Coordinates of C-alpha atoms in Angstrom, one line a residue:
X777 CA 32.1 -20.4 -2.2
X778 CA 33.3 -20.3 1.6
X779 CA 31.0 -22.1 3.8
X780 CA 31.1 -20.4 7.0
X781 CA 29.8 -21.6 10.5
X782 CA 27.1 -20.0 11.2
X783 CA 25.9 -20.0 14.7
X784 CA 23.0 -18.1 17.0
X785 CA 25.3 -15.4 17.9
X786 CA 27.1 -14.6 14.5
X787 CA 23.3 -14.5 12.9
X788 CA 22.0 -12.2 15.7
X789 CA 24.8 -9.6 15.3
X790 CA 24.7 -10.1 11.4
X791 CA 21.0 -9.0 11.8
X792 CA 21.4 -6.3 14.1
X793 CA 23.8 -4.8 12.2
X794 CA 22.1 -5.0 8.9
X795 CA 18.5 -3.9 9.9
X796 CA 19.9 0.3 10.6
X797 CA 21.5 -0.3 6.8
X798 CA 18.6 -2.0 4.5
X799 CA 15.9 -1.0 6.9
X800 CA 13.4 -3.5 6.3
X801 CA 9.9 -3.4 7.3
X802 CA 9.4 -7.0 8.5
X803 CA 11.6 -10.4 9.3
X804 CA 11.0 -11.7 6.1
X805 CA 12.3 -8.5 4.1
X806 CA 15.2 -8.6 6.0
X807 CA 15.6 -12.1 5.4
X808 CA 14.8 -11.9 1.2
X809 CA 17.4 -9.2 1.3
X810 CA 20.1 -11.1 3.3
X811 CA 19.3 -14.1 0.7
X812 CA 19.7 -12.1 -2.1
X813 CA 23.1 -10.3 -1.3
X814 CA 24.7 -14.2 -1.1
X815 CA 27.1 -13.0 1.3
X816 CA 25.4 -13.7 4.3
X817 CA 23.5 -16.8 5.2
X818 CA 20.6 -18.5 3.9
X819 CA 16.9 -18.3 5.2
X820 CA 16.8 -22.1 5.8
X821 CA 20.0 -21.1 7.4
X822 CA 18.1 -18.8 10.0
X823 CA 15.3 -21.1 11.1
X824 CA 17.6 -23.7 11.9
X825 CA 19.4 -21.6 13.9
X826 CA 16.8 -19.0 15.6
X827 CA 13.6 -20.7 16.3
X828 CA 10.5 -18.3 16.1
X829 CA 9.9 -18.7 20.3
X830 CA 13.7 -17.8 20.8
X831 CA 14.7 -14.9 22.7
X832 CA 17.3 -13.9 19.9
X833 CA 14.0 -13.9 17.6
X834 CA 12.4 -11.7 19.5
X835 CA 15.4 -9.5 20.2
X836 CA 15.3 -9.4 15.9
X837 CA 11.8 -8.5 15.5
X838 CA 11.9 -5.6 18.3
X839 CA 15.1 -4.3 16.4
X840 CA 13.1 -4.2 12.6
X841 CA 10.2 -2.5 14.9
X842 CA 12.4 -0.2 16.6
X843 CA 13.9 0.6 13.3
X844 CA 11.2 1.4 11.5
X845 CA 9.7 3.8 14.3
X846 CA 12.6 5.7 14.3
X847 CA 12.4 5.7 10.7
X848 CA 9.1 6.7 10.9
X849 CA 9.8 9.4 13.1
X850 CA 12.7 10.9 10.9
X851 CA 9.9 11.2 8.4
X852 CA 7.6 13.0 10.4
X853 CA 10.4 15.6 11.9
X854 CA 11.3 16.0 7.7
X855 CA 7.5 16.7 7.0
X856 CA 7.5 19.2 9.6
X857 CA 10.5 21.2 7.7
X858 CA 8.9 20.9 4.7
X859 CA 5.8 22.4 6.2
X860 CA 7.2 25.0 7.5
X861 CA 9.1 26.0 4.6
X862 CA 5.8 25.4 2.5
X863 CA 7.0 22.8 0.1
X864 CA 3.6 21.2 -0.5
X865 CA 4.8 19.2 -3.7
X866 CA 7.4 17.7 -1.9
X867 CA 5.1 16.9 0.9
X868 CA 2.9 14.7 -1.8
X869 CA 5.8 13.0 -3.1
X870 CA 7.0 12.3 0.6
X871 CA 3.5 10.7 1.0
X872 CA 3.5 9.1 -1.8
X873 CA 6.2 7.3 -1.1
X874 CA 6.1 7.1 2.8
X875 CA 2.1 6.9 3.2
X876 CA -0.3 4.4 4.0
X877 CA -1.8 2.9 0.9
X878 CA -5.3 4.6 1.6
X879 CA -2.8 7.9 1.1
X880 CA -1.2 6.8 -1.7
X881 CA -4.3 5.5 -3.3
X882 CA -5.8 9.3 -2.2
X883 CA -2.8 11.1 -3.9
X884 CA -2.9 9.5 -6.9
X885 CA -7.0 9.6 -7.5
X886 CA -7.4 5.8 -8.2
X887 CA -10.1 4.3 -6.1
X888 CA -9.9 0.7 -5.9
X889 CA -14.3 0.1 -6.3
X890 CA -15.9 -3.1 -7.5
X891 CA -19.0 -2.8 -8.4
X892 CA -21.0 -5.5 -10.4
X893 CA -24.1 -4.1 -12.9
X894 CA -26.7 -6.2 -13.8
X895 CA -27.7 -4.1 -17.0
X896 CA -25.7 -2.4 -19.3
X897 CA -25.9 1.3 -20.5
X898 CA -26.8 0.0 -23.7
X899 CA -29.4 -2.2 -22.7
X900 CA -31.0 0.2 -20.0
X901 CA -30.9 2.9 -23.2
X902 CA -32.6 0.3 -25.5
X903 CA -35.1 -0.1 -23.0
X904 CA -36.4 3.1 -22.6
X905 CA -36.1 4.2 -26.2
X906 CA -39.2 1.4 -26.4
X907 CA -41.0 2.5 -23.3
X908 CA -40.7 6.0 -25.0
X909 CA -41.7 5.0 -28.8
X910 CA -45.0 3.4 -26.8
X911 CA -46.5 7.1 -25.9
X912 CA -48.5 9.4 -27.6
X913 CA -47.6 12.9 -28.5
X914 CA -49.2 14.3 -25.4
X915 CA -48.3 11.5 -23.1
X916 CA -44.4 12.5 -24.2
X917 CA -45.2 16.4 -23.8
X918 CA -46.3 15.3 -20.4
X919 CA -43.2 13.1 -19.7
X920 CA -40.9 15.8 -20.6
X921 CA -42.3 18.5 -18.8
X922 CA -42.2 16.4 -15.8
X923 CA -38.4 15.3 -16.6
X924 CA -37.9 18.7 -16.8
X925 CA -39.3 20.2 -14.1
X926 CA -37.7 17.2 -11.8
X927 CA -33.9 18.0 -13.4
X928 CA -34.6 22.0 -12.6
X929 CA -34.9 21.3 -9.1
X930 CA -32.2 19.2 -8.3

């Protein structure tokens, strides 16, 4: 393997140019993505050479930013010809792809609820089978009359 020099300048315009081709949506993306290939330099690499309060960091950062508004926008002005040419299916698969995840988890109907139950159906059905075995034949005409008349006017 050829060990090249790597310096501040050779890693800046290695980012820059690579952030318009594997448009990443944060430094650490791009830097995954850079580590992966094996034909660029290493992530140790970068934070020996760029230091987080550098200037070339933050010229980095505002270029994966910029990139990903204009990306952004490219999706929106594609949405807008898709609406106008009523192509609502391909609107939901744009969204589900390009959406937030309360979209995506909107589109595909899977709502993400906890919920903790003391009792069980079971045990809750048990329950009033017993509470129910307890009345008298006129005390349960009574009861569902009441249920009944309750149920009708909801």
């Amino acid at each position: 393997m050829n060990k090249e020099r790597w310096t501040k300048q050779k890693i800046l315009q290695t980012c820059l140019y690579l952030i318009p081709k594997k448009n990443p949506e944060t430094l650490n993306t791009l830097l995954a993505v850079i580590e992966r290939e094996r034909r660029y330099f290493s992530k140790p690499t970068f934070y020996k050479k760029i230091r987080p309060d550098s200037k070339e960091y933050q010229q980095i950062v505002e270029a994966i930013e910029d990139n990903n508004l204009y990306l952004s926008a490219y999706g929106i002005n594609k949405l807008k010809v898709l609406v106008d040419n009523y192509n609502l299916k391909a609107i939901v698969y744009w969204l589900r792809i390009y959406g937030s995840d309360k979209v995506k988890q909107a589109l595909s109907r899977n709502y993400n609820v906890t919920a903790k139950a003391d009792i069980s159906f079971e045990q809750e059905m048990k329950k009033v089978e017993e509470d129910l075995s307890k009345f008298s034949k006129e005390e349960l005409l009574q009861y569902r009359a009441l249920r009944k008349k309750l149920l009708n006017n909801e």
